[in-house]
Coordinates of C-alpha atoms and ligand atoms in Angstrom, one line a residue:
X1 CA -29.1 8.0 -0.4
X2 CA -26.7 7.5 -3.2
X3 CA -26.8 6.7 -6.9
X4 CA -27.3 3.1 -7.7
X5 CA -24.4 2.9 -10.1
X6 CA -22.0 4.4 -7.5
X7 CA -23.2 2.0 -4.8
X8 CA -22.8 -0.9 -7.2
X9 CA -19.2 -0.1 -8.2
X10 CA -18.2 0.7 -4.6
X11 CA -19.6 -2.7 -3.7
X12 CA -17.2 -4.3 -6.1
X13 CA -19.7 -5.1 -8.9
X14 CA -17.4 -3.5 -11.5
X15 CA -16.4 -0.2 -13.0
X16 CA -19.1 2.4 -13.8
X17 CA -19.3 1.2 -17.4
X18 CA -19.5 -2.5 -16.4
X19 CA -22.2 -1.6 -13.9
X20 CA -24.2 0.2 -16.6
X21 CA -24.1 -3.1 -18.6
X22 CA -25.3 -5.1 -15.6
X23 CA -28.2 -2.7 -15.1
X24 CA -29.1 -2.8 -18.8
X25 CA -29.1 -6.6 -18.7
X26 CA -31.6 -6.6 -15.8
X27 CA -29.3 -8.3 -13.4
X28 CA -29.8 -5.8 -10.5
X29 CA -32.8 -5.7 -8.2
X30 CA -33.7 -3.1 -5.6
X31 CA -36.1 -4.6 -3.0
X32 CA -36.8 -7.4 -5.4
X33 CA -37.7 -5.4 -8.4
X34 CA -35.4 -5.2 -11.5
X35 CA -33.9 -1.7 -11.7
X36 CA -32.2 -0.4 -14.9
X37 CA -31.7 3.2 -14.0
X38 CA -28.1 3.9 -13.0
X39 CA -29.1 7.3 -11.5
X40 CA -31.8 5.7 -9.2
X41 CA -31.2 6.8 -5.6
X42 CA -30.9 4.0 -3.1
X43 CA -30.4 3.8 0.7
X44 CA -28.3 0.7 1.2
X45 CA -29.0 0.8 4.9
X46 CA -32.7 0.3 4.4
X47 CA -33.0 -1.2 0.9
X48 CA -31.9 -4.6 -0.4
X49 CA -29.8 -4.3 -3.5
X50 CA -29.0 -7.6 -5.3
X51 CA -26.8 -8.6 -8.2
X52 CA -27.9 -11.9 -9.8
X53 CA -30.0 -12.5 -6.7
X54 CA -27.1 -12.1 -4.3
X55 CA -27.3 -9.2 -1.8
X56 CA -24.6 -6.6 -1.9
X57 CA -23.4 -5.6 1.5
X58 CA -21.8 -2.3 0.7
X59 CA -18.2 -1.5 -0.1
X60 CA -16.1 -4.6 0.1
X61 CA -12.8 -4.4 2.0
X62 CA -9.8 -4.6 -0.3
X63 CA -6.1 -4.7 0.3
X64 CA -3.9 -4.4 -2.7
X65 CA -0.1 -4.9 -3.1
X66 CA 1.6 -2.9 -5.9
X67 CA 5.1 -3.2 -7.1
X68 CA 5.7 0.5 -7.5
X69 CA 8.0 1.6 -10.3
X70 CA 10.2 4.7 -10.0
X71 CA 8.7 8.0 -11.2
X72 CA 5.4 8.0 -9.4
X73 CA 4.6 10.0 -6.2
X74 CA 2.7 8.3 -3.3
X75 CA -0.4 10.6 -3.2
X76 CA -4.0 10.4 -4.2
X77 CA -3.6 13.4 -6.4
X78 CA -0.9 15.8 -7.5
X79 CA -1.0 18.8 -9.8
X80 CA 2.3 18.1 -11.5
X81 CA 3.5 14.5 -10.9
X82 CA 2.1 11.1 -11.9
X83 CA 0.7 9.4 -8.8
X84 CA 0.6 5.8 -7.8
X85 CA -3.2 5.9 -8.2
X86 CA -2.7 5.9 -12.0
X87 CA -1.1 2.4 -11.7
X88 CA -4.3 0.8 -10.3
X89 CA -6.4 -1.2 -12.7
X90 CA -9.8 0.4 -13.5
X91 CA -11.8 -2.1 -11.5
X92 CA -10.2 -0.7 -8.3
X93 CA -10.7 3.0 -9.1
X94 CA -14.1 3.3 -7.4
X95 CA -13.2 1.5 -4.2
X96 CA -11.8 4.5 -2.3
X97 CA -8.4 3.0 -1.9
X98 CA -5.6 4.9 -0.1
X99 CA -1.9 4.2 -0.1
X100 CA -0.6 2.7 3.2
X101 CA 2.4 4.9 4.1
X102 CA 4.7 6.3 1.5
X103 CA 7.5 5.4 -0.9
X104 CA 9.6 8.2 -2.4
X105 CA 9.1 9.0 -6.0
X106 CA 12.3 7.2 -7.0
X107 CA 11.8 4.2 -4.7
X108 CA 10.4 1.0 -6.1
X109 CA 8.7 -2.0 -4.6
X110 CA 6.0 -3.0 -2.1
X111 CA 3.3 -0.5 -1.6
X112 CA -0.1 -1.4 -0.1
X113 CA -3.4 0.2 -0.6
X114 CA -6.6 -0.3 1.3
X115 CA -10.1 1.1 1.8
X116 CA -10.2 -0.2 5.4
X117 CA -9.6 2.9 7.5
X118 CA -8.9 0.9 10.7
X119 CA -6.3 -1.3 9.0
X120 CA -4.7 1.8 7.3
X121 CA -4.4 3.5 10.7
X122 CA -3.0 0.4 12.3
X123 CA -0.3 0.0 9.6
X124 CA 0.8 3.6 9.4
X125 CA 0.7 4.3 13.2
X126 CA 4.3 5.0 14.4
X127 CA 3.4 2.9 17.5
X128 CA 3.0 -0.2 15.4
X129 CA 6.6 -0.3 14.2
X130 CA 5.9 -2.7 11.4
X131 CA 9.4 -3.9 10.2
X132 CA 10.1 -3.0 6.6
X133 CA 12.9 -4.6 4.5
X134 CA 14.7 -2.7 1.7
X135 CA 17.2 -3.7 -0.9
X136 CA 19.7 -0.8 -1.7
X137 CA 22.4 -0.3 -4.2
X138 CA 24.7 2.5 -3.0
X139 CA 28.1 4.0 -3.1
X140 CA 30.8 2.3 -1.1
X141 CA 30.5 -1.0 0.7
X142 CA 28.8 -1.5 4.1
X143 CA 31.2 -2.6 6.9
X144 CA 30.7 -4.3 10.2
X145 CA 31.0 -0.9 11.9
X146 CA 28.2 0.5 9.7
X147 CA 26.0 -2.5 10.8
X148 CA 26.9 -1.8 14.4
X149 CA 26.0 1.9 14.1
X150 CA 22.6 0.9 12.6
X151 CA 22.0 -1.6 15.5
X152 CA 22.8 1.2 18.0
X153 CA 20.3 3.6 16.5
X154 CA 21.9 6.1 14.0
X155 CA 22.2 9.8 14.5
X156 CA 21.3 11.5 11.2
X157 CA 23.1 14.5 9.9
X158 CA 20.3 16.9 11.1
X159 CA 20.5 15.4 14.6
X160 CA 17.5 13.1 14.3
X161 CA 17.9 9.9 16.3
X162 CA 16.7 6.6 14.6
X163 CA 15.5 3.5 16.3
X164 CA 17.8 0.5 16.1
X165 CA 17.8 -1.0 12.6
X166 CA 19.5 -3.9 10.8
X167 CA 22.1 -3.3 8.0
X168 CA 23.2 -6.5 6.2
X169 CA 26.0 -6.0 3.6
X170 CA 25.2 -8.2 0.6
X171 CA 28.4 -7.4 -1.4
X172 CA 30.2 -4.3 -2.8
X173 CA 27.6 -1.5 -3.1
X174 CA 24.6 -3.6 -2.1
X175 CA 22.8 -4.0 1.3
X176 CA 19.6 -5.1 2.9
X177 CA 18.2 -2.7 5.5
X178 CA 15.4 -3.4 8.0
X179 CA 13.8 -0.5 9.7
X180 CA 10.7 -0.2 11.9
X181 CA 9.8 3.5 11.5
X182 CA 9.0 5.6 8.5
X183 CA 10.7 8.9 8.7
X184 CA 11.0 11.1 5.6
X185 CA 13.6 9.6 3.3
X186 CA 14.5 7.3 6.2
X187 CA 16.7 4.7 4.5
X188 CA 18.4 7.2 2.1
X189 CA 19.3 9.5 5.0
X190 CA 20.6 6.6 7.1
X191 CA 22.8 5.4 4.4
X192 CA 24.0 8.9 3.6
X193 CA 24.9 9.4 7.3
X194 CA 27.3 6.5 6.9
X195 CA 28.8 7.9 3.6
X196 CA 26.9 5.5 1.3
X197 CA 24.4 7.5 -0.7
X198 CA 21.7 5.3 -2.2
X199 CA 21.4 4.9 -6.0
X200 CA 18.5 2.5 -6.1
X201 CA 16.0 1.5 -3.4
X202 CA 13.4 -1.2 -3.4
X203 CA 11.0 -2.2 -0.5
X204 CA 10.8 -6.0 -0.5
X205 CA 8.9 -6.8 2.7
X206 CA 6.4 -5.2 5.1
X207 CA 5.6 -7.2 8.2
X208 CA 4.8 -10.7 7.0
X209 CA 4.2 -9.6 3.4
X210 CA 6.8 -10.2 0.7
X211 CA 6.8 -8.5 -2.7
X212 CA 7.9 -11.9 -4.2
X213 CA 7.7 -12.2 -8.0
X214 CA 5.1 -9.5 -8.6
X215 CA 6.1 -7.7 -11.8
X216 CA 7.2 -4.1 -11.7
X217 CA 4.0 -1.9 -12.1
X218 CA 1.7 -4.9 -11.4
X219 CA -0.6 -5.3 -8.5
X220 CA -2.6 -8.0 -6.8
X221 CA -5.3 -8.3 -4.1
X222 CA -4.3 -9.9 -0.8
X223 CA -6.1 -12.9 0.3
X224 CA -8.1 -12.9 3.6
X225 CA -5.4 -15.0 5.1
X226 CA -2.7 -12.5 4.2
X227 CA -4.8 -9.6 5.5
X228 CA -5.2 -11.5 8.8
X229 CA -1.4 -12.0 9.0
X230 CA -1.0 -8.2 8.4
X231 CA -3.5 -7.4 11.1
X232 CA -1.5 -9.6 13.6
X233 CA 1.8 -8.0 12.8
X234 CA 3.5 -7.6 16.1
X235 CA 5.2 -4.6 17.5
X236 CA 9.0 -4.7 17.4
X237 CA 9.6 -8.1 15.8
X238 CA 12.8 -9.8 16.9
X239 CA 15.7 -10.5 16.4
X240 CA 16.9 -7.2 17.8
X241 CA 14.3 -5.2 15.9
Ligands
URA301 N1 13.3 5.1 3.0 C1 13.5 6.0 2.0 O1 14.5 6.7 2.0 N2 12.7 6.1 1.0 C2 11.6 5.3 0.8 O2 10.9 5.4 -0.1 C3 11.3 4.4 1.9 C4 12.2 4.4 2.9

């Protein structure tokens, strides 16, 4: 049993305050009878809860893409730092969303959230090796030797061995990097290992999904088609990665 207002907002009917208004307006029925009490206990497994006559099937699956700004930690809560959860619009606050993987506090760009546990697991599982593409501004200029070292699988300064990755020099102090694992500070450590400390880092792509023109700090829901494409992301996408 759970509170009716909680169930309604977890089902995507709106924020707690929007749900209160829906109830007040008599738009919600429980087993066919109008219910106005937000605290009424319901059992969604056994009872039929409808909004404007349409049955609510429980918490809807949501996958959100955020263009994360620098200065926010990827965590659901933190005692000292601002978290990425603060960037989600209020209508998503009650949907039990979790960040998919992590971006460092200072890294910007594509960060996904979902309330679908199976999809979350699939996307963060190291076995899935979903390719992730980053844009970096850094000291120095990447050379062909640097690109070859990335392709071979870099050895980091602490002895950690990386999987083969792609380094594409874009110009002086600018590169595109594609990795298919998510070690702590992975890209920053890889670039540092080649003497090119990163000054700015942005994730631009994850599997088939592109950040595109989404504004910094903004988020959008993925379509069912985009979610399907994500689910079908193949292990170890070619070429060479
Ligand atoms: N690699 C990093 O170093 N930082 C990130 O946030 C993501 C990948």
